Amino acid sequence: MFTAGPREAASAQPPRPPGTNGLFLEPYLIPAAAAPPAPVRRPAPRPVPPPQRCGSARLGSARAPATAMPPLGLLLLLACCGAARGNLSRDESQPTTSDETVVAGGTVVLKCQVEDPDDSSLQWSNPAQQTLYFGEKRALRDNRIQLERSTPNELTISISDVVLSDEGEYTCSIFTMPVRTAKALVTVLGIPQKPQIFGHEQPIDEEKMARLTCRSSGSKPAAQLRWKKGNKELKDEGTEVLEDPNGKTFTVSSRVEFRVTKEDNEAEVTCTVDHESLQNSERSTTQKLQVHYKPTAKIEPHPQYPREGEKLQLQCDGQGNPIPQEFLWEKEGSDAPLQLSSDSVLIFPFLNKSDSGTYVCTATSSMGSVVAKYNLDVSDLYRKVFVFRKDPSDAYVVLRAGLEQPLQNFTVCLRSYTDLARPHSLFSYATKAQDNEILLFKPKPGEYRFYVGGKFVTFRVPEGRGDWEHVCASWESATGIAEFWLNGKPWPRKGLQRGYAVGAEAAILLGQEQDAFGGGFDVYNSFSGELADVYLWDAGLSPDKMRAAYLSLRLPPAVLAWKSLSYEVKGDVVVKPRLRETLGL
């Protein structure tokens, strides 16, 4: 392994005659009092010990006369002042180098150039002043060090698999008189290790503080750490930098703190290390948070629209972390619980009217309990009505229909009883794309508007006599024909939205006009009075079935059917027996 040792003074090594060692070549040191003979050219140049720094003075390149040798002190001064880094000297025999930065594990290339070698050779030495290459000759047995180029004007070597101990000041020398040197500072960057996150091992309760620490070792210089939660940057609460045991690299630690909510469950927290050694790449670690939060629950019926005589399952859908493991079923008004177990399903094998009531599910986890309720009404609405008591009102009735496909044809029928003279909505079917997808609207006595896909046609009828009015409206996409029937009698057909399709995902309301999906009400378009016999078919009814709807006779299966209507009352609406029967039934 190529390692840097302590610098050695020039006088520490005794002079070694040239040619006695192919690895280390050093010049003679001549005593100052001796008069040396004329210089003799030798085949190989003479390497010298590293020069001593001598301030900013620069000396010329004149050679000593052949008949006299300068004193030793002057020779050392000349050698010292011949040293330079980079391209600072104008002397053509002055070598030039450049500082280099390399990532640990990489390869560094050291190039030394000289314009006039003066019949001498270039030499590279490491920070410990061990000769690496003298011309084309390798002087140190380290296979990481390779010769890249050797000419009289250039000596370029490379060091592969660089380690941190390779860092230091390398010297290029040329043994002219005086000896000239140039320095190249090699900086080795320590690559930071993949960061690690601590503090995420156990789930955190909601509303508690999460305290996480990120740590990365081996960087040189010290790395920077940054945090993210999802796509949001997190501000750290403090960074600590410690020197590693090797004395060269650093371990960096960063802390973050934040209050968690249930939305943070499964959130990804990422710590990324930034460092110049990583260039265009990055190293990061991601951990998922586990947050314990209170459970939630809702009751889902299967089938969605239960009917008398059918099997019904009430599913208490408990959510949370941890998931509820205990479910208590009760019926309001009953003394004893119906069921307490880990089973979240309550089963009715054969529904009957006695099963009607409000059912309560209490779902419990280690984080607490939550209650969900479901109102089961097995009785039908035969001979009953919705009474909208106030005028104006924000009350309405939500109808639930199991539509799965867009409507190419449909028929809607209902019966109303009111003394309103102002505009009011009877039946409103809205989708997210169109609020007036289907609308039966009465702007004034003696007039009905029938909307499909936001367009409408008007049907003018005799003003009511303070009695029930039964209306049916049907539409077919293929022809765009709209039909309107009042009290079993057809009105002239009109054209409306040919080729249109009514969306399936809808909010269906009685008593309010929707200006937005499921809302946007104007109370001065609300209904006040009584509504009954509401039906919706996904087909156009024949004339005899239109008549049957008016007479409350047997009707084909419907998407919405009055006797098995699935509904939810919102506001001041009550279900009451019908007081006035226009048909005398």
XYZ file of C-alpha atoms in Angstrom:
585
model
C 0.000 0.000 0.000
C 1.247 3.447 -0.942
C 1.305 5.569 2.214
C 2.626 8.974 3.078
C 5.298 9.138 5.808
C 6.902 12.033 7.634
C 9.037 14.483 5.658
C 12.820 13.968 5.991
C 15.390 16.745 6.039
C 17.908 16.944 3.177
C 20.801 16.158 5.489
C 19.161 13.034 6.936
C 20.237 10.801 4.040
C 23.960 10.274 3.398
C 25.085 10.868 -0.178
C 24.719 7.826 -2.396
C 26.770 7.572 -5.598
C 24.721 7.480 -8.772
C 23.994 4.050 -10.167
C 24.248 2.196 -6.828
C 20.452 1.913 -6.495
C 17.974 1.826 -9.379
C 15.146 2.954 -7.069
C 16.542 5.937 -5.185
C 18.954 8.263 -6.974
C 20.434 11.084 -4.947
C 23.191 13.689 -5.611
C 26.466 14.129 -3.789
C 26.612 16.718 -1.052
C 29.866 18.639 -1.447
C 31.448 20.347 1.609
C 31.515 24.094 1.312
C 35.401 24.329 1.712
C 36.301 21.845 -0.981
C 37.060 23.013 -4.493
C 35.365 20.512 -6.771
C 36.672 19.577 -10.177
C 34.869 20.614 -13.319
C 31.366 19.063 -13.578
C 31.171 15.828 -15.495
C 28.084 14.903 -17.525
C 26.674 11.569 -16.507
C 24.143 9.363 -18.371
C 21.477 9.674 -15.681
C 20.435 12.834 -13.808
C 20.931 13.093 -10.093
C 17.856 13.307 -7.848
C 18.202 15.404 -4.727
C 16.461 15.452 -1.385
C 13.371 17.660 -1.176
C 14.144 21.374 -1.236
C 13.582 23.555 1.758
C 11.185 26.494 1.416
C 13.023 29.774 1.117
C 10.444 32.509 0.941
C 9.601 34.438 -2.181
C 13.085 35.103 -3.563
C 13.792 33.844 -7.102
C 17.228 33.147 -8.467
C 18.459 32.989 -12.025
C 19.478 29.830 -13.817
C 23.174 30.666 -14.407
C 25.425 27.668 -13.956
C 28.598 27.588 -11.835
C 31.861 27.997 -13.754
C 33.614 24.780 -14.623
C 36.588 25.743 -12.527
C 34.765 26.383 -9.238
C 31.902 24.872 -7.260
C 29.673 27.190 -5.148
C 29.584 26.613 -1.429
C 27.112 24.054 -0.101
C 24.897 26.739 1.481
C 24.555 28.475 -1.849
C 23.734 25.181 -3.586
C 20.974 24.503 -1.069
C 19.654 28.041 -1.468
C 19.594 27.629 -5.239
C 17.799 24.287 -4.954
C 15.281 25.758 -2.533
C 14.549 28.801 -4.609
C 14.157 26.674 -7.735
C 10.970 25.067 -6.280
C 7.625 26.265 -7.567
C 4.039 25.065 -7.852
C 2.103 25.558 -11.052
C 3.412 27.897 -13.708
C 4.890 30.649 -11.561
C 8.455 30.738 -12.994
C 9.400 32.071 -16.401
C 12.490 29.858 -16.369
C 12.275 27.422 -19.280
C 13.904 24.747 -17.119
C 11.333 25.215 -14.348
C 8.882 22.243 -14.253
C 5.146 22.922 -13.920
C 2.406 20.868 -12.258
C -1.194 21.332 -11.148
C -3.107 20.523 -7.969
C -5.533 17.600 -8.265
C -8.661 16.477 -6.419
C -9.686 12.804 -6.506
C -12.400 10.722 -4.887
C -11.214 7.870 -2.691
C -11.089 4.730 -4.806
C -10.552 6.724 -7.990
C -7.485 7.476 -10.082
C -5.409 10.623 -10.002
C -3.121 11.664 -12.875
C -0.034 13.734 -12.063
C 1.533 15.557 -15.004
C 4.874 17.368 -14.857
C 6.123 19.351 -17.861
C 9.235 21.392 -18.643
C 10.131 23.392 -21.726
C 13.912 22.905 -21.533
C 15.012 19.742 -19.677
C 18.690 20.732 -20.060
C 19.710 17.106 -20.691
C 18.228 16.057 -17.379
C 15.241 13.854 -16.464
C 12.080 14.494 -14.483
C 11.275 12.725 -11.226
C 8.042 12.341 -9.203
C 8.195 11.916 -5.397
C 5.380 11.281 -2.926
C 4.640 13.349 0.224
C 7.113 11.150 2.156
C 9.766 12.125 -0.450
C 9.952 8.572 -1.751
C 10.786 8.530 -5.419
C 7.918 7.138 -7.505
C 9.284 7.446 -11.035
C 12.591 8.742 -12.372
C 12.092 9.124 -16.085
C 10.778 5.763 -17.263
C 12.088 3.902 -14.215
C 9.729 2.918 -11.406
C 11.296 3.423 -8.017
C 8.544 2.265 -5.648
C 6.982 -1.170 -5.699
C 3.338 -0.159 -5.761
C 1.357 -1.540 -8.666
C -1.196 1.228 -8.284
C 1.360 3.668 -9.643
C 1.731 3.506 -13.414
C 3.680 5.425 -16.005
C 1.409 7.240 -18.423
C 3.960 9.237 -20.449
C 7.697 9.845 -20.279
C 9.535 12.209 -22.631
C 12.360 14.685 -22.069
C 9.688 17.372 -21.600
C 7.008 15.445 -19.666
C 6.618 12.860 -16.940
C 3.007 11.811 -16.293
C 2.061 9.083 -13.838
C -1.232 7.802 -12.447
C -2.210 6.413 -9.060
C -5.265 4.172 -9.017
C -7.420 2.997 -6.095
C -6.509 6.156 -4.223
C -6.871 6.019 -0.444
C -7.082 8.847 2.073
C -3.436 8.389 3.090
C -2.384 9.216 -0.470
C -3.324 12.831 0.164
C -0.497 15.312 0.350
C 2.028 17.340 -1.586
C 3.772 15.528 -4.451
C 7.040 16.853 -5.893
C 8.269 16.924 -9.454
C 12.056 17.539 -9.676
C 14.532 18.147 -12.491
C 18.210 17.934 -11.625
C 19.652 20.907 -13.378
C 21.932 23.335 -11.648
C 20.272 24.566 -9.535
C 17.763 21.747 -8.931
C 14.222 22.865 -9.767
C 11.046 21.457 -8.265
C 7.303 21.956 -8.582
C 4.620 20.903 -6.123
C 1.240 19.289 -6.801
C -1.226 19.092 -3.925
C -3.412 15.978 -4.152
C -6.667 16.263 -2.213
C -8.543 12.996 -1.574
C -12.277 13.226 -0.960
C -13.768 10.729 1.472
C -17.052 9.253 0.159
C -19.845 9.414 2.751
C -21.526 6.146 3.634
C -25.222 5.547 2.941
C -27.102 7.435 5.659
C -28.983 5.608 8.377
C -32.168 6.797 10.096
C -32.781 6.037 13.769
C -35.900 6.553 15.874
C -38.479 5.039 13.489
C -38.406 1.496 14.880
C -41.613 1.731 16.945
C -45.019 3.165 15.915
C -45.759 6.693 17.122
C -49.150 7.673 18.561
C -50.941 10.453 16.706
C -50.368 13.973 18.048
C -47.056 12.838 19.575
C -43.642 14.166 18.502
C -41.554 12.113 16.105
C -37.820 12.459 16.778
C -35.574 11.049 14.077
C -31.787 11.071 13.660
C -29.865 10.606 10.405
C -26.184 9.661 10.455
C -23.519 9.261 7.761
C -19.814 8.427 8.289
C -16.687 8.537 6.151
C -17.052 11.926 4.465
C -14.143 14.256 3.842
C -14.785 17.127 4.092
C -17.881 16.796 6.303
C -21.050 16.091 4.299
C -24.381 17.939 4.412
C -27.646 16.150 5.348
C -31.158 17.169 4.351
C -34.629 15.795 5.181
C -37.948 15.331 3.389
C -41.338 13.981 4.429
C -43.025 13.011 1.198
C -42.318 15.952 -1.080
C -42.048 18.460 1.754
C -38.686 19.664 3.062
C -38.108 19.262 6.808
C -35.977 21.705 8.764
C -33.372 20.001 10.911
C -33.138 20.723 14.614
C -29.354 20.523 14.770
C -26.318 18.995 13.067
C -23.320 17.387 14.796
C -19.949 16.727 13.127
C -17.457 14.298 14.752
C -14.041 13.207 13.541
C -13.814 9.494 12.708
C -11.198 7.326 14.492
C -8.958 7.433 11.407
C -8.469 11.149 11.991
C -9.216 11.976 8.371
C -12.981 11.605 7.786
C -16.088 12.770 9.614
C -19.402 11.428 10.877
C -22.306 13.829 10.446
C -25.583 13.525 12.393
C -28.794 15.523 11.879
C -32.032 15.570 13.899
C -35.631 16.444 13.020
C -38.755 16.726 15.165
C -42.378 17.058 14.058
C -45.856 16.301 15.401
C -47.520 13.367 13.633
C -51.152 12.915 12.606
C -52.936 9.879 11.236
C -52.233 11.223 7.724
C -48.530 10.559 8.455
C -49.137 6.808 8.692
C -47.102 5.139 5.939
C -45.548 8.526 5.080
C -42.014 8.267 3.701
C -39.253 10.207 5.475
C -36.040 10.525 3.456
C -32.560 11.588 4.563
C -30.172 12.526 1.755
C -26.437 13.150 2.016
C -24.913 15.820 -0.226
C -21.180 15.768 -0.903
C -18.822 16.860 -3.671
C -17.472 13.326 -3.990
C -20.898 12.112 -5.153
C -20.850 14.463 -8.150
C -24.227 14.116 -9.951
C -25.459 11.210 -7.830
C -26.870 11.180 -4.329
C -27.132 8.777 -1.422
C -30.318 8.623 0.575
C -32.308 6.406 2.911
C -36.100 6.290 3.163
C -38.150 4.993 6.063
C -41.926 4.653 6.386
C -43.530 6.026 9.510
C -46.000 3.934 11.455
C -48.544 6.092 13.279
C -51.122 4.679 15.687
C -54.411 6.584 15.522
C -57.959 6.253 16.793
C -60.266 3.984 14.776
C -63.129 5.027 12.515
C -66.107 2.891 11.521
C -69.123 2.866 9.239
C -71.829 0.291 8.631
C -72.339 -1.038 5.106
C -75.456 -3.118 4.257
C -75.217 -6.083 1.867
C -77.306 -5.916 -0.252
C -77.296 -2.129 -0.332
C -81.069 -1.934 -0.584
C -82.488 -4.605 1.738
C -86.049 -5.879 1.326
C -88.356 -7.900 3.502
C -87.755 -11.652 3.249
C -84.190 -11.292 2.032
C -80.902 -12.074 3.809
C -79.096 -8.980 5.111
C -75.536 -8.557 6.361
C -74.467 -5.415 8.194
C -70.694 -4.968 7.873
C -69.045 -2.762 10.495
C -66.083 -1.473 8.508
C -63.480 -0.470 11.098
C -60.374 1.432 10.021
C -57.376 2.566 12.021
C -53.873 1.661 13.087
C -54.052 -0.783 14.685
C -57.237 -2.078 13.025
C -60.110 -2.625 15.492
C -60.254 -6.213 16.726
C -63.436 -6.100 18.838
C -66.957 -5.290 17.630
C -69.996 -4.846 19.852
C -73.418 -4.886 18.133
C -76.473 -3.390 19.860
C -79.973 -2.336 18.881
C -81.206 0.931 20.326
C -83.988 0.255 22.807
C -82.822 -3.303 23.585
C -81.357 -4.185 26.950
C -78.910 -6.900 25.916
C -76.150 -6.689 23.308
C -76.795 -8.584 20.110
C -73.220 -9.715 19.525
C -69.711 -9.163 20.930
C -66.828 -10.753 19.074
C -63.986 -10.178 16.636
C -66.524 -10.672 13.850
C -67.564 -7.347 12.353
C -70.641 -8.732 10.532
C -74.194 -8.878 11.878
C -76.417 -11.270 9.873
C -80.202 -11.260 9.395
C -81.071 -14.587 7.685
C -84.637 -13.518 6.832
C -85.609 -9.853 7.156
C -89.008 -8.931 8.558
C -90.641 -5.749 9.810
C -89.703 -6.523 13.433
C -86.034 -6.072 12.481
C -86.630 -2.379 11.824
C -84.658 -0.094 14.110
C -81.324 1.603 14.693
C -78.307 -0.662 14.985
C -75.115 0.432 16.749
C -71.622 -0.977 16.176
C -68.840 -0.106 18.645
C -65.418 -0.859 17.158
C -62.491 -0.988 19.622
C -58.707 -0.993 19.190
C -55.817 -0.249 21.541
C -56.196 3.435 20.596
C -59.859 3.658 21.696
C -63.412 3.015 20.529
C -65.699 4.475 17.881
C -69.459 4.145 17.324
C -71.283 3.752 14.002
C -75.080 3.643 13.512
C -77.386 2.304 10.819
C -81.140 2.860 10.527
C -82.898 -0.252 9.182
C -86.458 0.285 7.981
C -87.998 -2.905 6.676
C -91.507 -1.443 6.358
C -92.414 -0.023 2.922
C -93.969 3.356 2.090
C -97.282 2.038 0.812
C -100.056 4.552 1.602
C -97.444 6.869 3.158
C -96.058 10.238 2.124
C -93.070 12.542 2.728
C -94.286 15.727 4.364
C -92.063 18.781 3.747
C -93.355 21.009 6.531
C -91.584 24.367 6.123
C -91.745 27.035 3.411
C -89.102 27.901 2.355
C -86.922 25.075 3.566
C -83.465 23.552 3.353
C -84.883 20.046 3.879
C -84.681 17.261 1.316
C -84.745 13.468 0.914
C -81.792 11.525 -0.517
C -82.691 8.513 -2.664
C -80.254 5.644 -3.233
C -80.249 3.818 -6.560
C -77.946 1.031 -7.685
C -77.249 2.397 -11.169
C -74.176 0.958 -12.865
C -74.556 2.086 -16.489
C -75.492 5.431 -18.095
C -79.191 5.804 -18.938
C -80.125 5.721 -22.615
C -83.843 5.710 -21.692
C -85.739 6.380 -18.482
C -89.132 7.168 -16.934
C -89.668 9.090 -13.698
C -93.061 9.304 -11.946
C -94.245 10.884 -8.700
C -97.299 12.300 -6.971
C -97.303 15.761 -5.318
C -99.727 17.773 -3.230
C -98.961 21.456 -2.577
C -100.428 24.955 -2.597
C -97.135 26.606 -3.652
C -97.436 29.340 -6.300
C -93.664 29.987 -6.477
C -91.065 27.877 -8.373
C -90.209 24.549 -6.761
C -88.264 21.368 -7.524
C -89.834 17.924 -7.320
C -87.169 15.470 -8.544
C -83.475 16.321 -9.022
C -80.901 13.909 -10.487
C -77.369 15.411 -10.703
C -73.956 14.113 -11.702
C -70.567 15.711 -11.143
C -70.550 16.749 -14.794
C -74.137 18.089 -14.964
C -76.311 19.377 -12.109
C -79.580 19.228 -14.118
C -79.047 15.753 -15.563
C -82.724 14.921 -14.856
C -84.994 17.527 -13.291
C -88.740 17.833 -12.809
C -89.333 21.488 -11.998
C -92.524 23.525 -11.630
C -91.787 27.248 -12.204
C -95.419 28.288 -11.591
C -98.936 26.831 -11.423
C -99.981 25.400 -14.797
C -96.426 24.751 -16.073
C -93.844 21.947 -15.775
C -90.256 21.895 -17.035
C -88.593 18.613 -17.892
C -84.765 18.730 -18.021
C -82.362 16.192 -19.563
C -78.619 16.938 -19.630
C -79.128 20.617 -18.775
C -81.679 21.264 -21.573
C -85.419 21.460 -20.953
C -88.831 21.450 -22.596
C -91.935 23.063 -21.130
C -95.367 21.470 -20.756
C -98.294 23.785 -19.993
C -101.149 22.188 -18.056
C -104.366 23.376 -16.409
C -103.830 24.940 -13.019
C -104.467 22.497 -10.195
C -107.606 22.504 -8.115
C -105.804 22.067 -4.812
C -105.546 18.313 -5.326
C -102.888 15.667 -5.849
C -101.123 15.788 -9.212
C -99.515 12.676 -10.655
C -96.820 13.287 -13.289
C -94.660 10.962 -15.366
C -91.880 12.025 -17.752
C -89.991 9.680 -20.066
C -87.161 10.130 -22.547
C -85.305 8.009 -25.086
C -81.862 8.845 -26.425
C -82.205 7.297 -29.894
C -85.050 9.610 -30.973
C -84.742 12.391 -28.395
C -88.495 12.051 -27.712
C -89.692 13.436 -24.369
C -93.121 12.383 -23.066
C -95.099 14.021 -20.302
C -98.189 12.556 -18.587
C -100.390 14.365 -16.072
C -102.898 12.346 -14.027
C -102.765 9.471 -16.506
C -103.193 11.694 -19.595
C -100.403 12.242 -22.199
C -99.381 15.698 -23.404
C -97.948 16.362 -26.890
C -94.454 14.851 -27.208
C -91.412 17.058 -27.740
C -87.788 16.673 -28.814
C -84.949 16.870 -26.274
C -81.231 15.933 -26.302
C -81.175 13.322 -29.038
C -78.191 10.963 -28.721
C -77.414 12.028 -25.150
C -76.571 9.607 -22.280
C -77.460 10.314 -18.641
C -74.582 9.633 -16.245
C -74.874 6.764 -13.763
C -73.016 8.149 -10.713
C -75.667 10.506 -9.409
C -77.056 12.351 -6.402
C -80.856 11.932 -6.443
C -82.893 14.305 -4.260
C -86.539 15.104 -3.595
C -87.560 18.634 -2.635
C -84.485 20.642 -3.727
C -82.870 21.666 -7.000
C -79.131 20.914 -7.140
C -76.876 23.605 -8.526
C -73.876 21.429 -7.583
C -73.401 17.725 -7.027
C -75.474 16.992 -3.906
C -75.850 20.672 -2.937
C -75.949 24.277 -4.095
C -79.580 24.746 -3.032
C -81.767 27.838 -3.377
C -84.377 27.618 -0.609
C -86.809 29.624 -2.770
C -86.842 26.707 -5.200
C -87.535 24.196 -2.421
C -90.667 22.079 -2.190
C -93.256 22.416 0.566
C -96.125 19.957 0.790
C -96.438 16.185 0.317
C -94.705 13.783 -2.071
C -95.459 10.105 -2.709
C -95.294 7.252 -5.238
C -91.791 8.081 -6.498
C -90.444 5.724 -9.192
C -87.536 5.662 -11.648
C -87.196 3.084 -14.436
C -84.232 2.658 -16.769
C -86.634 2.302 -19.708
C -89.520 4.142 -21.305
C -92.913 2.888 -20.066
C -95.653 1.899 -22.462
C -98.930 3.892 -22.357
C -100.721 1.192 -20.350
C -97.914 1.200 -17.744
C -98.114 4.996 -17.571
C -101.784 4.602 -16.788
C -101.007 1.865 -14.236
C -98.551 4.153 -12.457
C -101.304 6.775 -12.125
C -103.734 4.204 -10.770
C -101.127 2.665 -8.371
C -101.541 -0.728 -10.019
C -98.927 -3.459 -10.417
C -95.754 -2.041 -12.030
C -92.558 -3.544 -13.515
C -89.344 -3.664 -11.398
C -87.824 -0.219 -11.044
C -84.475 1.339 -10.195
C -86.341 3.372 -7.550
C -89.608 1.867 -6.280
C -91.800 3.540 -3.690
C -92.621 0.372 -1.749
C -88.955 -0.556 -1.309
C -87.442 2.908 -1.450
C -83.968 3.317 0.074
C -83.848 6.872 1.382
C -82.396 9.239 3.967
C -84.229 12.260 5.341
C -82.255 15.505 5.660
C -83.914 18.263 7.670
C -87.577 18.904 8.438
C -89.215 16.040 6.528
C -91.408 13.393 8.155
C -93.028 10.178 6.914
C -96.772 10.114 7.595
C -99.800 8.101 6.436
C -101.590 9.581 3.445
C -104.616 11.666 4.525
C -106.219 12.381 1.180
C -106.574 9.772 -1.531
C -107.334 11.236 -4.936
C -108.066 7.780 -6.311
C -110.308 6.784 -3.402
C -108.119 3.766 -2.595
